[in-house]
Coordinates of C-alpha atoms and ligand atoms in Angstrom, one line a residue:
X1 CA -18.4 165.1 43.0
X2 CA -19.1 168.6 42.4
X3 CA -15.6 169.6 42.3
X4 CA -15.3 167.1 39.6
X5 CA -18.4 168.2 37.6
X6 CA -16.7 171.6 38.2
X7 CA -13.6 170.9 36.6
X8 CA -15.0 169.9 33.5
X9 CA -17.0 172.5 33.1
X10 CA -14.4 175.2 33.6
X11 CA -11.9 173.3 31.0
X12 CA -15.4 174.0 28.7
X13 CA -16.2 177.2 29.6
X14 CA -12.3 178.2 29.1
X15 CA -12.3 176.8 25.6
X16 CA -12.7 178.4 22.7
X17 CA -16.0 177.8 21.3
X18 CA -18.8 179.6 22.5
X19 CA -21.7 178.1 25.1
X20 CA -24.7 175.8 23.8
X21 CA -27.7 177.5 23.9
X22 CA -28.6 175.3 27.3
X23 CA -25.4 176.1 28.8
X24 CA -25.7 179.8 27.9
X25 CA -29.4 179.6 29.5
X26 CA -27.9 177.7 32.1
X27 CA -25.2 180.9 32.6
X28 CA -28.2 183.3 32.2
X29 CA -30.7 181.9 34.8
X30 CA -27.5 181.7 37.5
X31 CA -26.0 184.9 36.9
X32 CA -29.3 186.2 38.1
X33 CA -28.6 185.2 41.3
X34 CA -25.1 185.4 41.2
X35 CA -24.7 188.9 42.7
X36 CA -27.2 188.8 45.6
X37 CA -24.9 185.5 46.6
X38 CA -21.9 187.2 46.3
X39 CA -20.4 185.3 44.0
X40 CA -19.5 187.8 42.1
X41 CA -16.2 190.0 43.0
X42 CA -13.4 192.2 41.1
X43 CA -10.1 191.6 40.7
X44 CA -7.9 194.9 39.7
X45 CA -4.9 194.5 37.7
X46 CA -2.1 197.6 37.5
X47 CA -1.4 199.7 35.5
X48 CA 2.7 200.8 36.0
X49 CA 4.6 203.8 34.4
X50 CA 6.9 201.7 32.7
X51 CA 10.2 203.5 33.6
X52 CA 10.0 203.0 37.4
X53 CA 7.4 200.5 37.9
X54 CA 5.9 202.4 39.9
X55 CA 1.7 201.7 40.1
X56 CA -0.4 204.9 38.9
X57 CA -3.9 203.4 38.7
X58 CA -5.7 199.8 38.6
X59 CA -8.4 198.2 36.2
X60 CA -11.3 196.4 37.9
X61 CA -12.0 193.2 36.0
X62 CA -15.1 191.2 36.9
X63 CA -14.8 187.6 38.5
X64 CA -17.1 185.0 39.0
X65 CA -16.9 181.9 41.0
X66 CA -19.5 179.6 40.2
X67 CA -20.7 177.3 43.1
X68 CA -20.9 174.2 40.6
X69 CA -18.8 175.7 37.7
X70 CA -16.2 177.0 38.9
X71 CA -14.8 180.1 38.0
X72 CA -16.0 181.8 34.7
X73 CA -14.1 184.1 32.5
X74 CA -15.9 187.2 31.8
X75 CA -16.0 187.1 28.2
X76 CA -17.9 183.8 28.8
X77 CA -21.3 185.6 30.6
X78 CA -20.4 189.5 29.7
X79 CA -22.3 189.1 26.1
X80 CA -25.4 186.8 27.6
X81 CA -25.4 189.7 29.9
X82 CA -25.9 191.9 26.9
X83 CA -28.2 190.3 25.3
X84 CA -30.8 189.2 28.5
X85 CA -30.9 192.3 29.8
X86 CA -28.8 191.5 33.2
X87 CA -25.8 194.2 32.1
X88 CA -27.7 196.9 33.6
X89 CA -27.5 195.3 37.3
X90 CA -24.3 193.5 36.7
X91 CA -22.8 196.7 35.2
X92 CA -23.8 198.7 38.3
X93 CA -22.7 196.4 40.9
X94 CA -19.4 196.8 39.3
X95 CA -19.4 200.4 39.1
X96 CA -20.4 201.1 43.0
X97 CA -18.2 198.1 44.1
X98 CA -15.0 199.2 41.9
X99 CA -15.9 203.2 42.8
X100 CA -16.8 202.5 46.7
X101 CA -13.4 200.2 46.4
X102 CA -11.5 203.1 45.3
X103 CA -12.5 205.9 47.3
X104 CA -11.8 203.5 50.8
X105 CA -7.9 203.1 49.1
X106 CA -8.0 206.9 48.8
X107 CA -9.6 207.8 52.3
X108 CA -6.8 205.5 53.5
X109 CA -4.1 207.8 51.8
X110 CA -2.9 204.8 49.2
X111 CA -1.3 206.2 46.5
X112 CA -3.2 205.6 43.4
X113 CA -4.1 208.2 40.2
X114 CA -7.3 206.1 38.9
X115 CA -9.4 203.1 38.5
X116 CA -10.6 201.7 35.3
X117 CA -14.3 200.4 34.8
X118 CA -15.2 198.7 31.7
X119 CA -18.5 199.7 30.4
X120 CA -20.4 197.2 28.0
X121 CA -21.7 199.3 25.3
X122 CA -25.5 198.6 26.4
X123 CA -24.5 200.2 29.3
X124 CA -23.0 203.4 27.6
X125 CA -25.8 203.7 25.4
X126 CA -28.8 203.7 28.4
X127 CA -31.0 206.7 28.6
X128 CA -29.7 208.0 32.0
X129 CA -26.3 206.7 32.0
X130 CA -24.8 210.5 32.8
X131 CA -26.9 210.8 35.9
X132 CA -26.4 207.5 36.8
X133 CA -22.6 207.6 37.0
X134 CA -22.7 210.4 39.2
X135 CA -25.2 209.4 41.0
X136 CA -22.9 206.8 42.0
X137 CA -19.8 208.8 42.6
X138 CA -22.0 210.7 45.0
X139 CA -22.9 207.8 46.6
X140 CA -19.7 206.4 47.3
X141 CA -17.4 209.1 47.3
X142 CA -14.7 208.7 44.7
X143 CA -13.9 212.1 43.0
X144 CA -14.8 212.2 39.2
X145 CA -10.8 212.3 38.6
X146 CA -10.5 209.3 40.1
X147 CA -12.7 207.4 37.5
X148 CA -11.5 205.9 34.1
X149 CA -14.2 204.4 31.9
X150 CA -13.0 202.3 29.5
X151 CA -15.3 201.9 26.2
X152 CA -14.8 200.0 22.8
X153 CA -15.4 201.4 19.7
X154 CA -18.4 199.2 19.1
X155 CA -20.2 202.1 21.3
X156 CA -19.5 204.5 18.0
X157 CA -21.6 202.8 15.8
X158 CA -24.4 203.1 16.7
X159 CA -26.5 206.0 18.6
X160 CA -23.3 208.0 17.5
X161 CA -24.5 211.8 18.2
X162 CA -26.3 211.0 21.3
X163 CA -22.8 208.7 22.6
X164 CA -20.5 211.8 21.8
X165 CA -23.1 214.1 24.1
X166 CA -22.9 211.7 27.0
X167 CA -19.6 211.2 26.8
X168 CA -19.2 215.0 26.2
X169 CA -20.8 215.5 29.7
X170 CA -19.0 212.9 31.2
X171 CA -15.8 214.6 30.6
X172 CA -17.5 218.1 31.9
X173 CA -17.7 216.1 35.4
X174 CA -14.5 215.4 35.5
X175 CA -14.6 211.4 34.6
X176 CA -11.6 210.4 32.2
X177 CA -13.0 208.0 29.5
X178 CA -10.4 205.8 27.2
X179 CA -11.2 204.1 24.1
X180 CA -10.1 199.8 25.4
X181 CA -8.9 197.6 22.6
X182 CA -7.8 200.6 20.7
X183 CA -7.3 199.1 16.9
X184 CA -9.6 196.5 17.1
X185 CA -12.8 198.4 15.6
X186 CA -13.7 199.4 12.3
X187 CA -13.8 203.0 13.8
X188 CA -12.8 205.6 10.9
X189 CA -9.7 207.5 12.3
X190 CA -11.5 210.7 11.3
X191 CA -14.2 209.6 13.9
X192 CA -12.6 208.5 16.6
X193 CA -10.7 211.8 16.5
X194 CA -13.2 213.7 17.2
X195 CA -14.3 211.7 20.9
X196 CA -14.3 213.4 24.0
X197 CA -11.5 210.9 25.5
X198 CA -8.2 211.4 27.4
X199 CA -7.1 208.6 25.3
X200 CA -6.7 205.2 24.6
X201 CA -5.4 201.3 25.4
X202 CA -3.5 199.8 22.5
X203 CA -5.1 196.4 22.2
X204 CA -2.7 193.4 23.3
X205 CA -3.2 191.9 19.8
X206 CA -0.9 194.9 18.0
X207 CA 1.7 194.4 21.3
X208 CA 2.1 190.6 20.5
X209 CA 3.0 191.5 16.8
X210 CA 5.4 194.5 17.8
X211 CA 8.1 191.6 17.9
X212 CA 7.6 191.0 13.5
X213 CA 6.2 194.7 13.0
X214 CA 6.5 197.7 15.0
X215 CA 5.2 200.1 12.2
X216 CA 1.7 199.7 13.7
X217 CA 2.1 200.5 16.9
X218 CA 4.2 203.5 16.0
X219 CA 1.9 204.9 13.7
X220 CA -0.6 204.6 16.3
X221 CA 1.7 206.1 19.0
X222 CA 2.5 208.9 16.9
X223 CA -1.4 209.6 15.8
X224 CA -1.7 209.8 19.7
X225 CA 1.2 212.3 20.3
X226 CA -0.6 214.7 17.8
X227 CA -4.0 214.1 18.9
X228 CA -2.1 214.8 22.2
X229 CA -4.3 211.2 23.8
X230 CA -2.8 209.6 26.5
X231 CA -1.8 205.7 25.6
X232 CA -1.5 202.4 28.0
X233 CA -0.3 199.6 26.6
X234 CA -2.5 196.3 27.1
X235 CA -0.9 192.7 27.5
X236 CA 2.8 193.7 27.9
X237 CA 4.7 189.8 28.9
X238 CA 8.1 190.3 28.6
X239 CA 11.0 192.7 29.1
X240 CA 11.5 193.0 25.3
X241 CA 7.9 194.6 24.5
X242 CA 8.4 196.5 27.5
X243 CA 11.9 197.9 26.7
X244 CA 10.5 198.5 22.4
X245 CA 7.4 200.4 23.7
X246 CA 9.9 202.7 26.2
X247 CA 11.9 203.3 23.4
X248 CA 8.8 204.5 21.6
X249 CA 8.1 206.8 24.6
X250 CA 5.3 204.5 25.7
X251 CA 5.6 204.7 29.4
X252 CA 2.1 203.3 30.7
X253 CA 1.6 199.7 30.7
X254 CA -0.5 197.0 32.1
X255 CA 0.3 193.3 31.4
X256 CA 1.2 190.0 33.0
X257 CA 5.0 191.3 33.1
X258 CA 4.1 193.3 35.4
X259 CA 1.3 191.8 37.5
X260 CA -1.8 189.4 37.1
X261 CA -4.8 191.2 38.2
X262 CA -5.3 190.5 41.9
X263 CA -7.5 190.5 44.9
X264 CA -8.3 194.2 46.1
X265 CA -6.2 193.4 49.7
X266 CA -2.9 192.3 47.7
X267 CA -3.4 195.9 45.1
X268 CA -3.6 197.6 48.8
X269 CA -1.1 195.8 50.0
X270 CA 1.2 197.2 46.9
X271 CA 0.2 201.0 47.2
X272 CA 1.1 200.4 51.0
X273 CA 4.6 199.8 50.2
X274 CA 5.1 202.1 47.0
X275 CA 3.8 204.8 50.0
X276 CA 6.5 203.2 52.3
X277 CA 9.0 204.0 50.0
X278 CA 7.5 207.7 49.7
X279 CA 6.4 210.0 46.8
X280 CA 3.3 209.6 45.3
X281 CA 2.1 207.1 42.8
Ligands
LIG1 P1 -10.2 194.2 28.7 O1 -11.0 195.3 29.3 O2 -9.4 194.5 27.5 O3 -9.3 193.7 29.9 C1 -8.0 193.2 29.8 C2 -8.0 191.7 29.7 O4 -6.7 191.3 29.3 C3 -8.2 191.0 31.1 O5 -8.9 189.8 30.8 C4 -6.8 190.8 31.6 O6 -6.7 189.8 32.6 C5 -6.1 190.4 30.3 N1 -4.7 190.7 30.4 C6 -4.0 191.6 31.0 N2 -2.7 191.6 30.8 C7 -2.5 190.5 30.0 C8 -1.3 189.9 29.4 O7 -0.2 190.3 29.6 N3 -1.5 188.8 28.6 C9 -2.7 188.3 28.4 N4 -2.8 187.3 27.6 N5 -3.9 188.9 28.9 C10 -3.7 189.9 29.7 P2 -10.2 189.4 31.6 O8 -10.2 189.8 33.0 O9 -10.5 187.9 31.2 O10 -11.3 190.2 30.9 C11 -11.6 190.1 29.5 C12 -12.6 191.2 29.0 O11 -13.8 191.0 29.7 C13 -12.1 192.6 29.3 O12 -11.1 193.0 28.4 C14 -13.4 193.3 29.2 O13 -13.7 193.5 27.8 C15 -14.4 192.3 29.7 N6 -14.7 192.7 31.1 C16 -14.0 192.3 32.3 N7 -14.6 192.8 33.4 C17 -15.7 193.6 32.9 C18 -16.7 194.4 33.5 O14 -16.7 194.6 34.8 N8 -17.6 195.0 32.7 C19 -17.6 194.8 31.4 N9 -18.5 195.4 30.6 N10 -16.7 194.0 30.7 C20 -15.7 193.5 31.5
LIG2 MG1 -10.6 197.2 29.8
LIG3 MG1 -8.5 196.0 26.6
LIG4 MG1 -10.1 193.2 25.5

């Protein structure tokens, strides 16, 4: 019976209308207790250089398996998160899990350049978020290089000044920080110009159009190439948008042409065999 119920509910929860208030409470009250059962875990999904394939980092994306539910998408309890106050505990069990995760792969000489942590902007805009983050690279070990926060541009408007200065220090440690759905904001370029990032991750929304239009993603390539930022391409699918964003020197990718994200053992079980095979990531 509660495989059926479960069913159901994940056919709603993967629709495209939001919750009902009681289901959202519902979502609220169970994600409480969702991370002391351990129902919570990360899947990574990799990001390639595009002209050999070859793995250079992961993103950690949140998963939840609800006992009754089934499993929930992210973008289905991420925003109640927000807004009840749970993102600060959610948002650190992903950051020690996904960091802790990474420096084992490292101790155990996997190949790998980084690993990507989406940060909610609640989370980014907390009082001790600097001291927090390295408070938990301490903790587990993973060298500030090793870290890639991914942001939106949401974070940018508002708190601006004081978001610049964290992320300003952020960068001083050594933690790489990326703008995620790159295009989808109404950031000012003249703003976003100025960030302390290493770069940015086109949003999949401008890859899926590349196939009618390619002028955006150009002039966003070539706005990158000045600003000397770093791109990845979100949501490549086929060997066409791979092969147009090659041609547009676009080597970093991430997409389900190349890989679904996975469980941590099958990412290890990749950089295993890209080691194998010798040279580094
Ligand atoms: P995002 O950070 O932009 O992550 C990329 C999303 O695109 C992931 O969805 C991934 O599975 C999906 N994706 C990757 N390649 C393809 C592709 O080729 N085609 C299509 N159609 N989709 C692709 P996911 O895992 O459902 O996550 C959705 C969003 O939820 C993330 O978008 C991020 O904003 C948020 N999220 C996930 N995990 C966390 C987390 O730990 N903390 C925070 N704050 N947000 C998270
Ligand atoms: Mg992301
Ligand atoms: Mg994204
Ligand atoms: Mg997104």
């Amino acid at each position: 019976l509660a495989k059926e119920e479960g069913g159901n509910a994940y056919r709603f929860f993967s629709g495209q209308i939001a919750g009902s208030i009681s289901e959202n409470m519902r979502i609220e009250f169970d994600l409480r207790r969702a991370i002391e059962r351990g129902e919570l875990h990360l899947h990574y999904q990799p990001i390639v250089d595009a002209v050999d394939e070859r793995v250079v980092g992961a993103e950690a994306l949140l998963r939840w398996d609800h006992p009754e539910l089934g499993p929930i998408p992210p973008l289905q309890f991420i925003g109640i998160a927000e807004s009840s106050g749970l993102i600060g505990t959610l948002g650190e069990w992903v950051l020690r899990e996904a960091c802790g995760q990474g420096a084992r792969w490292l101790a155990q000489g996997l190949p790998l350049f980084g690993i990507g942590v989406n940060l909610s902007p609640t989370q980014l805009t907390h009082n001790n978020v600097v001291d927090y983050i390295g408070k938990v690279l301490e903790e587990t070990g993973l060298p500030p290089e090793y870290l890639n926060l991914e942001i939106t541009e949401e974070v940018f408007s508002k708190k601006t000044e004081r978001v610049i200065h964290d992320l300003t220090l952020l960068r001083e440690m050594g933690v790489r920080v990326w703008v995620d759905d790159f295009g989808t904001g109404y950031s000012s370029l003249a703003m976003l110009s100025k960030l302390p990032v290493v770069g940015f991750k086109i949003d999949r929304a401008f890859i899926r159009e590349m196939g009618q239009d390619l002028a955006i993603v150009k002039t966003i390539l070539s706005l990158a190439k000045d600003k000397e930022w770093i791109v990845v391409a979100e949501g490549i699918e086929d060997e066409a948008q791979k092969g147009a964003l090659l041609e547009l020197e676009c080597r970093l990718q991430q997409g389900f042409h190349y890989s679904r994200p996975m469980p941590p053992e099958e990412l290890a079980r990749l950089l295993e065999g890209q080691r194998k095979k010798g040279g580094t990531a």
